mmCIF file of C-alpha atoms in Angstrom:
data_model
loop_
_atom_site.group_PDB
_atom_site.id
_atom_site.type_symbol
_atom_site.label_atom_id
_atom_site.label_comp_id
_atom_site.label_asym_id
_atom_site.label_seq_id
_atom_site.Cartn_x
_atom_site.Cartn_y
_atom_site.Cartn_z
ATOM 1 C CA UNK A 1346 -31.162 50.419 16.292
ATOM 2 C CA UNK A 1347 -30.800 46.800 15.894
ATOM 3 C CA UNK A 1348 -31.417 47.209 12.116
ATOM 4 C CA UNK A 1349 -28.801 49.723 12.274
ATOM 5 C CA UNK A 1350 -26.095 47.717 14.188
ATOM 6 C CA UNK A 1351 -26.704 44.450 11.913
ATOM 7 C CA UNK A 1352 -25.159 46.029 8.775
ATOM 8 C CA UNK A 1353 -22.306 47.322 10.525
ATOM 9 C CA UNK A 1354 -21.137 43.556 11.846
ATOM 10 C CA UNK A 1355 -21.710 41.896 8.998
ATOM 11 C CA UNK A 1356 -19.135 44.563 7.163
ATOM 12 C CA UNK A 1357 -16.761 44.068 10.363
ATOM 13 C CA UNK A 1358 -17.004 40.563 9.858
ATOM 14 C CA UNK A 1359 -16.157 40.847 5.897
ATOM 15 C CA UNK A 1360 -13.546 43.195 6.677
ATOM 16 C CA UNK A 1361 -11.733 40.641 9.118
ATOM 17 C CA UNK A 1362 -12.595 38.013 6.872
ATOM 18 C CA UNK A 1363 -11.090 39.613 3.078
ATOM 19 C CA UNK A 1364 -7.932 40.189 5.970
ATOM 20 C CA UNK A 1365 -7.718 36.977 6.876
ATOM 21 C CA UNK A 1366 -8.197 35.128 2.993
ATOM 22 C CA UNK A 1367 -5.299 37.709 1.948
ATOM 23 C CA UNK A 1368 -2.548 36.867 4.333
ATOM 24 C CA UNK A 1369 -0.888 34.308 2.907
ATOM 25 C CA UNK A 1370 -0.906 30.944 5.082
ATOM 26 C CA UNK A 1371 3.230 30.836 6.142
ATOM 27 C CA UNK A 1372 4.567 27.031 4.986
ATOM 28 C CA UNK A 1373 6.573 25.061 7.882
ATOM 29 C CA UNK A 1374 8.596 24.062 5.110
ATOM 30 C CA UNK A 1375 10.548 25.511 1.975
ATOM 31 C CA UNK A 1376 12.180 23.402 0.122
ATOM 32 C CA UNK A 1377 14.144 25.111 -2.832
ATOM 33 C CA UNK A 1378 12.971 22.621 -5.771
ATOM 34 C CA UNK A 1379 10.249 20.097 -6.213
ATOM 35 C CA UNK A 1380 12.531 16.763 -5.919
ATOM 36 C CA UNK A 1381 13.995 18.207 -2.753
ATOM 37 C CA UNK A 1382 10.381 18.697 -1.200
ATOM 38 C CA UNK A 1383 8.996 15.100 -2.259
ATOM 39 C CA UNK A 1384 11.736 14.197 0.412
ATOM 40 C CA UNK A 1385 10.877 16.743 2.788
ATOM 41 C CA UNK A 1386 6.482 16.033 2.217
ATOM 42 C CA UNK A 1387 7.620 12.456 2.903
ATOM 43 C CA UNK A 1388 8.547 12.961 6.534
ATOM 44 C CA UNK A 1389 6.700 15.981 6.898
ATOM 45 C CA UNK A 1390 3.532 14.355 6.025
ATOM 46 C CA UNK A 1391 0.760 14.811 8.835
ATOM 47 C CA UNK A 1392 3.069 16.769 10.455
ATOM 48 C CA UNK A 1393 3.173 19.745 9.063
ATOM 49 C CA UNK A 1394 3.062 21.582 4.981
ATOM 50 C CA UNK A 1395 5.360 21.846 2.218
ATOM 51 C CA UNK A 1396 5.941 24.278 0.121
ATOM 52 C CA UNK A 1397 8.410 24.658 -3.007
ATOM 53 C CA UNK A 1398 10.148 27.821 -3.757
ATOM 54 C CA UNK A 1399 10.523 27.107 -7.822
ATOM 55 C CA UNK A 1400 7.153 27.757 -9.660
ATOM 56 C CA UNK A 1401 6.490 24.736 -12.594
ATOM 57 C CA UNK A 1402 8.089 25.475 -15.432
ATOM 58 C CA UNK A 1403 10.941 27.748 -14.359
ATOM 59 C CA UNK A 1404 14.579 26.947 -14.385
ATOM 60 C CA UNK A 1405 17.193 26.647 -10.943
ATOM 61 C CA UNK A 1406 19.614 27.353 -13.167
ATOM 62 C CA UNK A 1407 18.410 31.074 -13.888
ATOM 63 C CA UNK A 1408 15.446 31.430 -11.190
ATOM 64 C CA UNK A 1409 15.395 35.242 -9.349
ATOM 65 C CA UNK A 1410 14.021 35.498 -6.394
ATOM 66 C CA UNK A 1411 10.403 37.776 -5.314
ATOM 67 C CA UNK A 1412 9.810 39.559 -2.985
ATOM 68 C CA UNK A 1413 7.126 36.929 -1.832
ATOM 69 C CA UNK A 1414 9.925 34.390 -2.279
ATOM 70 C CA UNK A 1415 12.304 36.230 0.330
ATOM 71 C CA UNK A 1416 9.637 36.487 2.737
ATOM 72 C CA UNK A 1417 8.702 33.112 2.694
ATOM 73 C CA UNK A 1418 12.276 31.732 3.331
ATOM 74 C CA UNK A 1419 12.404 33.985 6.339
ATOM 75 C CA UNK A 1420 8.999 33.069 7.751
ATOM 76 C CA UNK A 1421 9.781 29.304 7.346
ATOM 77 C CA UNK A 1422 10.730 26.750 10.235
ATOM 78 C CA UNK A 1423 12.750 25.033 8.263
ATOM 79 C CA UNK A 1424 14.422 25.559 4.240
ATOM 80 C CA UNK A 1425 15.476 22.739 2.597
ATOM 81 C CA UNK A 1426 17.912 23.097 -0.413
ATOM 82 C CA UNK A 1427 20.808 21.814 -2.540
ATOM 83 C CA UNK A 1428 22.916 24.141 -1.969
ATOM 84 C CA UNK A 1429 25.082 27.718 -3.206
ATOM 85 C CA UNK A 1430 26.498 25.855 -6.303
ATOM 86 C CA UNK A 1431 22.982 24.471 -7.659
ATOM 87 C CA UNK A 1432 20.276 27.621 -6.203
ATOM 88 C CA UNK A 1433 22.712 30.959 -6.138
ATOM 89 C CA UNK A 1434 19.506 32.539 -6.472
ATOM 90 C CA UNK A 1435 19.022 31.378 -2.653
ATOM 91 C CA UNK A 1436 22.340 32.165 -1.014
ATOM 92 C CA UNK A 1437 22.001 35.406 0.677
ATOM 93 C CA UNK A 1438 18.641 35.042 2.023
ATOM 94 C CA UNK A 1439 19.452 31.136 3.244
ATOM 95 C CA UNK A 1440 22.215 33.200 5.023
ATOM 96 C CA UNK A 1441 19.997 34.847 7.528
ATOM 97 C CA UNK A 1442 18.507 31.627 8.246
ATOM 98 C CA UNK A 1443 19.348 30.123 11.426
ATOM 99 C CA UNK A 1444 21.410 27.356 11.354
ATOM 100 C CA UNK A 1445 18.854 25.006 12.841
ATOM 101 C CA UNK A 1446 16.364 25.647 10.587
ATOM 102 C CA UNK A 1447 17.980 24.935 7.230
ATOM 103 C CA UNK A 1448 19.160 21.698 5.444
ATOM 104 C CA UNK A 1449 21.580 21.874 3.257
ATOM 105 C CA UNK A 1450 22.233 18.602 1.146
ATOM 106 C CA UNK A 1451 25.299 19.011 -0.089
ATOM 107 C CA UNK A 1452 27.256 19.289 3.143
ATOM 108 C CA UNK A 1453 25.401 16.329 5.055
ATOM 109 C CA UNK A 1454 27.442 14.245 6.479
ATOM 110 C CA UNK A 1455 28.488 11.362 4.282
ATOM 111 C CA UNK A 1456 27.520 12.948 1.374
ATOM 112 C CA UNK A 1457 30.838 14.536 -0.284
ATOM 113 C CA UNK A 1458 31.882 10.502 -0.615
ATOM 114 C CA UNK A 1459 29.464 10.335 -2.746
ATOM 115 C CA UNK A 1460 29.507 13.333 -5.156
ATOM 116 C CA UNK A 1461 30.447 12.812 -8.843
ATOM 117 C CA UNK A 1462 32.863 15.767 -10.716
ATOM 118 C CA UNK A 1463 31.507 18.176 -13.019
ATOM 119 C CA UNK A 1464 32.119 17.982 -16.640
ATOM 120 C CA UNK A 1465 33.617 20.681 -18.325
ATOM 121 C CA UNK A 1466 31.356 22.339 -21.212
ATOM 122 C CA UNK A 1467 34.658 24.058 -23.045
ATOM 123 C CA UNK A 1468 33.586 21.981 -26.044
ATOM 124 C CA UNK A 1469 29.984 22.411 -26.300
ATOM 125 C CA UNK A 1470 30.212 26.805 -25.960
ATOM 126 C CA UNK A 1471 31.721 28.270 -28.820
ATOM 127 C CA UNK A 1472 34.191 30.643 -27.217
ATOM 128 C CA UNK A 1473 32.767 34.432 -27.813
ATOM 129 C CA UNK A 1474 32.505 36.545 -25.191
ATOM 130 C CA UNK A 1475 28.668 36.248 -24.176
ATOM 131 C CA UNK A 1476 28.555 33.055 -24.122
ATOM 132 C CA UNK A 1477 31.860 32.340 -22.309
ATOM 133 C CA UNK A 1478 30.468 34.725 -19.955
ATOM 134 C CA UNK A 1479 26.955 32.210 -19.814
ATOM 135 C CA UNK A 1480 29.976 29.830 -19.129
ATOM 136 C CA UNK A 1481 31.484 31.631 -16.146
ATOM 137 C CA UNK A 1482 27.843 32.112 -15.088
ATOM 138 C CA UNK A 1483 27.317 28.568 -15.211
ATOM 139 C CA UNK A 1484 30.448 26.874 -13.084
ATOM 140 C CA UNK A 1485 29.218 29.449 -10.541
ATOM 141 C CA UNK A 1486 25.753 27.750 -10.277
ATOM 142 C CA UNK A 1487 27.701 23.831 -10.164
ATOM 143 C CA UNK A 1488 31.560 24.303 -8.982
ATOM 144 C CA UNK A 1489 33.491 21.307 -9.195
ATOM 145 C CA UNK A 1490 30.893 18.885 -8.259
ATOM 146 C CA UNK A 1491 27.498 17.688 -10.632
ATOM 147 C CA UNK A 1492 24.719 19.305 -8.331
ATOM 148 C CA UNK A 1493 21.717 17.555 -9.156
ATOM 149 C CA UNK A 1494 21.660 15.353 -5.701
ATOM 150 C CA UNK A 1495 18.040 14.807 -5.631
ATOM 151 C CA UNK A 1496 18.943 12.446 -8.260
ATOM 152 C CA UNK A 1497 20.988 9.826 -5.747
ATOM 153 C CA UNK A 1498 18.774 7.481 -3.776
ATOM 154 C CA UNK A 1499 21.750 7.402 -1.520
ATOM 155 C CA UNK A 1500 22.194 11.827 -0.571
ATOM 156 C CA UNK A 1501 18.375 11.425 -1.031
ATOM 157 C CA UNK A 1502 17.758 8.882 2.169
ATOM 158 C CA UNK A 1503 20.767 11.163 4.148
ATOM 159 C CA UNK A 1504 18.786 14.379 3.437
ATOM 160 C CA UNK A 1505 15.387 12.699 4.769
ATOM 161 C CA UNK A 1506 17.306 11.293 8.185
ATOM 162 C CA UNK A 1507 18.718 15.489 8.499
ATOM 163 C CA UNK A 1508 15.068 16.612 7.834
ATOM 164 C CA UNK A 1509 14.059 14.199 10.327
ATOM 165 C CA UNK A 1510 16.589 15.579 13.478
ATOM 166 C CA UNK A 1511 15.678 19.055 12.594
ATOM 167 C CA UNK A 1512 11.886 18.234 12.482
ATOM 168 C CA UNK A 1513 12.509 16.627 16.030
ATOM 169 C CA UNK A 1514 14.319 19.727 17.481
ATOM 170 C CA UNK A 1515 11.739 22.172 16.132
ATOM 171 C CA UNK A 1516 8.414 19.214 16.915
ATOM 172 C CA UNK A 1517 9.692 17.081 19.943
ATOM 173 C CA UNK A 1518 5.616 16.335 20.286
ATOM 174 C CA UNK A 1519 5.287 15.312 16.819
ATOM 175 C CA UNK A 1520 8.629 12.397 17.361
ATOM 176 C CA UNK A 1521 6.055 9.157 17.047
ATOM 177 C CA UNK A 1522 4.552 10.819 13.741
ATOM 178 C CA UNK A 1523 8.022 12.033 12.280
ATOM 179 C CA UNK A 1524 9.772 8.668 13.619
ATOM 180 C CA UNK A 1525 7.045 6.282 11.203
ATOM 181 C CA UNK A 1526 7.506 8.688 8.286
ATOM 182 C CA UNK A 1527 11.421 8.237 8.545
ATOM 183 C CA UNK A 1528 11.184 4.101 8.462
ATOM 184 C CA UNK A 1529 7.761 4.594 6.018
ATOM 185 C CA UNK A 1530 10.357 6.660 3.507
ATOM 186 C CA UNK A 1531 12.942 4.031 4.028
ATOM 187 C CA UNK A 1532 10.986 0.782 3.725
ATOM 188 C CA UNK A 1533 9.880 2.976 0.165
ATOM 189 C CA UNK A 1534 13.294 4.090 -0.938
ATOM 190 C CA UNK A 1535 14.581 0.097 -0.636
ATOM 191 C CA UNK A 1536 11.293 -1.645 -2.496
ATOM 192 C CA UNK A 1537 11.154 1.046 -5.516
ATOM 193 C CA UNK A 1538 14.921 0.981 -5.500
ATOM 194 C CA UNK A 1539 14.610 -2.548 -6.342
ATOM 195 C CA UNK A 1540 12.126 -2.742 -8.677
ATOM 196 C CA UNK A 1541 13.825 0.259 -10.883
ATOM 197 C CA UNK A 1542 16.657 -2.043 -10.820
ATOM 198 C CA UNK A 1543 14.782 -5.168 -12.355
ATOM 199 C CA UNK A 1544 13.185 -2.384 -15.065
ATOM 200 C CA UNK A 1545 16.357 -0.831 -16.144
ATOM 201 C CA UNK A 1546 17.981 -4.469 -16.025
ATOM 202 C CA UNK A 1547 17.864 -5.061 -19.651
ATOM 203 C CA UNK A 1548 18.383 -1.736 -20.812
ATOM 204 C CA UNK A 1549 21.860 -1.439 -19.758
ATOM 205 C CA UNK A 1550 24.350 -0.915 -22.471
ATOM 206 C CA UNK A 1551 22.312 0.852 -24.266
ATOM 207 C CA UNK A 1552 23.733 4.528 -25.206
ATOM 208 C CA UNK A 1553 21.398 7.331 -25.374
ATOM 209 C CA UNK A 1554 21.663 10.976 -25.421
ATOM 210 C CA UNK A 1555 20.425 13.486 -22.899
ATOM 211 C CA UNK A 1556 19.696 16.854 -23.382
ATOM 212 C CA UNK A 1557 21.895 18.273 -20.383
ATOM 213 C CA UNK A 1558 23.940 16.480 -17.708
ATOM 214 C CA UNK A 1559 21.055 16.368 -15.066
ATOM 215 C CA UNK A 1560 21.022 12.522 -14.218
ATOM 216 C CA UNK A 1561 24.285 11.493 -13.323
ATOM 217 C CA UNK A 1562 23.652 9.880 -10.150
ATOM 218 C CA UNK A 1563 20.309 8.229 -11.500
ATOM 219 C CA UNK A 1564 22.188 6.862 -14.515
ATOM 220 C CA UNK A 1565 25.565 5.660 -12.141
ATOM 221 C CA UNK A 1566 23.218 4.160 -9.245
ATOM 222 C CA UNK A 1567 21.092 1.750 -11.448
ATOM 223 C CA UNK A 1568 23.972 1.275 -14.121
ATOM 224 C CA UNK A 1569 22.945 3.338 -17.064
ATOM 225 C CA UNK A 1570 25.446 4.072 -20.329
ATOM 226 C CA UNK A 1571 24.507 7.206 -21.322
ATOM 227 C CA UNK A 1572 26.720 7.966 -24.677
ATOM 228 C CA UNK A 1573 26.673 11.698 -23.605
ATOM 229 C CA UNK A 1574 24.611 14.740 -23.369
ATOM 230 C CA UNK A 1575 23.861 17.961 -25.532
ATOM 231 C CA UNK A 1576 25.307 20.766 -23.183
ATOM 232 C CA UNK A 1577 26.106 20.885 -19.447
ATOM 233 C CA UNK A 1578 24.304 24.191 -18.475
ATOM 234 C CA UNK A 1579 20.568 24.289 -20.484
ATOM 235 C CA UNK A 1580 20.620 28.044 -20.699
ATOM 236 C CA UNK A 1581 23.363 27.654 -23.093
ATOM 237 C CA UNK A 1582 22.324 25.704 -26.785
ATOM 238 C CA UNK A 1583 25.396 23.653 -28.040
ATOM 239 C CA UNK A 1584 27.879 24.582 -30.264
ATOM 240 C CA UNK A 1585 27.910 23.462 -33.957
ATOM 241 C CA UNK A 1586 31.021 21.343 -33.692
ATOM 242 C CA UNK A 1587 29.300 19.592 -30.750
ATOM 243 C CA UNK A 1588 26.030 19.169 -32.543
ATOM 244 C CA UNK A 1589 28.779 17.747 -35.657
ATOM 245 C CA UNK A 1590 29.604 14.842 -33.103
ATOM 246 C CA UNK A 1591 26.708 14.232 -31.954
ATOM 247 C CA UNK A 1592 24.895 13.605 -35.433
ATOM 248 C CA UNK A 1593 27.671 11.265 -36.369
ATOM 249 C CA UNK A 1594 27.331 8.989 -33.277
ATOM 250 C CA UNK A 1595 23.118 8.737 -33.981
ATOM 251 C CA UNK A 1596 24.211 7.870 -37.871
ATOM 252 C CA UNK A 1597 26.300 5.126 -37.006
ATOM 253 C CA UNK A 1598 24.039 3.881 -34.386
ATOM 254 C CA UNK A 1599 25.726 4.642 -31.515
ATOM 255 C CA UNK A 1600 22.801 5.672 -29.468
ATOM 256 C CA UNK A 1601 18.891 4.686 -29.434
ATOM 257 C CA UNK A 1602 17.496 7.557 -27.767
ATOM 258 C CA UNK A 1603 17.457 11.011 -27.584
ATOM 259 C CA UNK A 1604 15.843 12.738 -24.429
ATOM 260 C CA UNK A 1605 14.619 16.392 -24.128
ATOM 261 C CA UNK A 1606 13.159 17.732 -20.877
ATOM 262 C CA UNK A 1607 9.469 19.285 -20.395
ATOM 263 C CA UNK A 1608 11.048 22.671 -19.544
ATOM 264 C CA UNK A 1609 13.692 22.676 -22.309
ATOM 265 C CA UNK A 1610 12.591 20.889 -25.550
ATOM 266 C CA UNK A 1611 15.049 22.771 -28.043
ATOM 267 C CA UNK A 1612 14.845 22.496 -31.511
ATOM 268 C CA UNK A 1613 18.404 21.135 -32.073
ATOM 269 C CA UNK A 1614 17.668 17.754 -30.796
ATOM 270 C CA UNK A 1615 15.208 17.026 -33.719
ATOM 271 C CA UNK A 1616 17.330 18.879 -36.301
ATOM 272 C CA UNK A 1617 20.377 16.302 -34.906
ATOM 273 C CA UNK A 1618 18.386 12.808 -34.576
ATOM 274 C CA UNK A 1619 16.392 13.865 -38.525
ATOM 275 C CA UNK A 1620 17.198 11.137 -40.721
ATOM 276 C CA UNK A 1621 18.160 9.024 -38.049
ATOM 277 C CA UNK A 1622 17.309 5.937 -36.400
ATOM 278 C CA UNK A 1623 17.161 7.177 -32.829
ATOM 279 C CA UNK A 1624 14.121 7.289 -30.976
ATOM 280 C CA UNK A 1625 13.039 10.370 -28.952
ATOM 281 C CA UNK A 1626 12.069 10.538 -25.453
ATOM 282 C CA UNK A 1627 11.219 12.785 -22.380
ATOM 283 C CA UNK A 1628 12.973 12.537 -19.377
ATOM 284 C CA UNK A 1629 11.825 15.081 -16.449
ATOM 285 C CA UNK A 1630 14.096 15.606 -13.566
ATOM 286 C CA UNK A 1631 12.166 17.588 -11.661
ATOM 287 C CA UNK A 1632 8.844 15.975 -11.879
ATOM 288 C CA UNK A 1633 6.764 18.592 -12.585
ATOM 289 C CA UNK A 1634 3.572 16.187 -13.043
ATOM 290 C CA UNK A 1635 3.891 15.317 -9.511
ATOM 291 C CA UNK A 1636 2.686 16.872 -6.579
ATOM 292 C CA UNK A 1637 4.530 16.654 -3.375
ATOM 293 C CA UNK A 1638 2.713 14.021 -0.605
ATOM 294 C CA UNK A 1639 4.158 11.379 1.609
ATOM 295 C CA UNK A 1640 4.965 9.152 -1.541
ATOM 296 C CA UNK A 1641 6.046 11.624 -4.168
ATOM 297 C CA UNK A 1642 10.110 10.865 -4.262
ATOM 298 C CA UNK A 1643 9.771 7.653 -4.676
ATOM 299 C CA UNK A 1644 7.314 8.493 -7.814
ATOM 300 C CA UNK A 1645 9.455 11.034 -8.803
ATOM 301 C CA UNK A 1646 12.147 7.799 -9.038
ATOM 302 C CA UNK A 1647 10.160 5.277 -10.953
ATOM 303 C CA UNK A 1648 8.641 7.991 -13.403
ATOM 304 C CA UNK A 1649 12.240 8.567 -14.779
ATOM 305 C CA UNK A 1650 12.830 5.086 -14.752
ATOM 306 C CA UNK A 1651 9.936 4.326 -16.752
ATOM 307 C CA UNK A 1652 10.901 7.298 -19.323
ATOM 308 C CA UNK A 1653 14.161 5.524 -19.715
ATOM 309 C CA UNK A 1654 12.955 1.805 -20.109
ATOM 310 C CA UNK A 1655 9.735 3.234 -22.476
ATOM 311 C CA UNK A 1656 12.225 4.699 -25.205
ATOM 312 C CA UNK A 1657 15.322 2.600 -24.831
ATOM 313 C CA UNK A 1658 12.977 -0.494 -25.049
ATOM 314 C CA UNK A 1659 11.282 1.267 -28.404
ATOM 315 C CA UNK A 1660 7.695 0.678 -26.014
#
């Protein structure tokens, strides 16, 4: 009998275990794009996990939810995202979210002082209808305002202080741990802050190209020039009368670099800077090398600044 019994709890016990390995382990946070969860790991960190909703790779700017996705945002304790006009792809199932359990960065308080207009893309979309439709598709996704907050040291140190109070309402036990990751993040943010300023120093002035209009608040904060970029939505390749320009501002040397992105490295940048002077770079603004931790914005910060200073110093 015993012989009989043994077989039938060890396939009890492999049953319960093969349950338990395929449920999925529920994060305590989603945050809706890398960037946005280096700032929620940082005051999260030994608190409780992060997870990011974007795979590597893949593009806010065209992203569909999954079914796994949906789930996830509903079974987390707290989402943290940009917003309708940057993730559309995560507006109707952030709107069953309860109120207390979701950041939203671009309506922090403070922050709308701080937000920098959109540029119009009329000029870099020739004007048939799919494309104008990519267009329409596009100003849906960014609205008036330039979305990309993550990249502003400023909305970034606002969105860790609201991640912070919610943390505290949802973990009053956890207020000593969540309290020294707060000041940790801060005492970060103000050190690499300075240091990206004394790297980018003597690069300022310089005029550069980038492939799409992603760093805006990187390039105003530490005083950048950028001489423009290729298109505003990088779904959508530039036109040929906007490629025309651009080619005739790298001949006459009005730019040293030319930056294309991990995720988007079309082939009209080196048809453009061919023949040219112009050095080419990488600039990643959503730091796919980089794995959220307690540390990871503030890497995520001096990576791009050392993509900048590496090509516009010819390094």
């Amino acid at each position: 009998m015993l012989h009989k019994k043994k077989p039938r709890r060890l396939a009890a016990l492999t049953v319960a275990l093969s349950a338990l390995l395929a449920s999925p382990v529920q994060a305590a946070i989603v945050a809706s794009l890398k960037p946005v969860g280096f700032i929620a790991a940082a005051i999260a960190d030994g608190v409780t996990p992060v997870e990011i909703l974007l795979p590597d790779g893949a593009s806010e700017h065209d992203y569909a939810l999954r079914p796994s996705d949906v789930k996830r945002l509903k079974n987390a304790k707290l989402v943290v995202w940009v917003g309708p006009e940057m993730e559309a792809f995560m507006t109707k199932s952030v709107a069953a979210v309860a109120a207390n359990k979701s950041v939203e960065m671009n309506s922090l308080p403070g922050v709308k002082k701080l937000l920098v207009a959109g540029e119009d893309d009329d000029d870099e979309i020739p004007q048939n209808s799919d494309e104008s439709a990519a267009s329409d598709h596009h100003h849906h996704h960014h609205g008036q305002y330039n979305m990309h907050l993550w990249m502003s040291p400023k909305i970034a140190k606002k969105t860790a202080v609201a991640i912070h109070a919610k943390l505290l309402e949802l973990m009053p036990r956890q207020k000593d741990k969540l309290d020294a990751n707060l000041q940790q993040f801060e005492a970060d943010l103000v050190s690499t802050d300075r240091e990206i300023g004394q790297q980018l120093a003597p690069v300022r002035g310089k005029g550069y190209f980038v492939f799409h209009d992603a760093y805006t608040y990187f390039e105003k904060h530490y005083g950048l020039t950028p001489t423009g970029h290729f298109t505003v939505n990088p779904e959508i390749q530039p036109g040929a009368q906007r490629l025309h320009e651009i080619r005739t501002e790298l001949v006459e040397h009005k730019a040293e670099c030319v930056f294309a992105e991990p995720q988007f490295r079309p082939a009209v940048i080196d048809a453009v800077a061919r023949g040219t002077q112009v050095r080419s770079g990488t600039l990643d603004p959503l730091g796919t090398a980089i794995t959220p931790a307690r540390d990871s914005y503030v890497k995520f910060l001096s990576q791009l600044s050392s993509q900048y200073a590496s090509c516009l110093k010819g390094d």
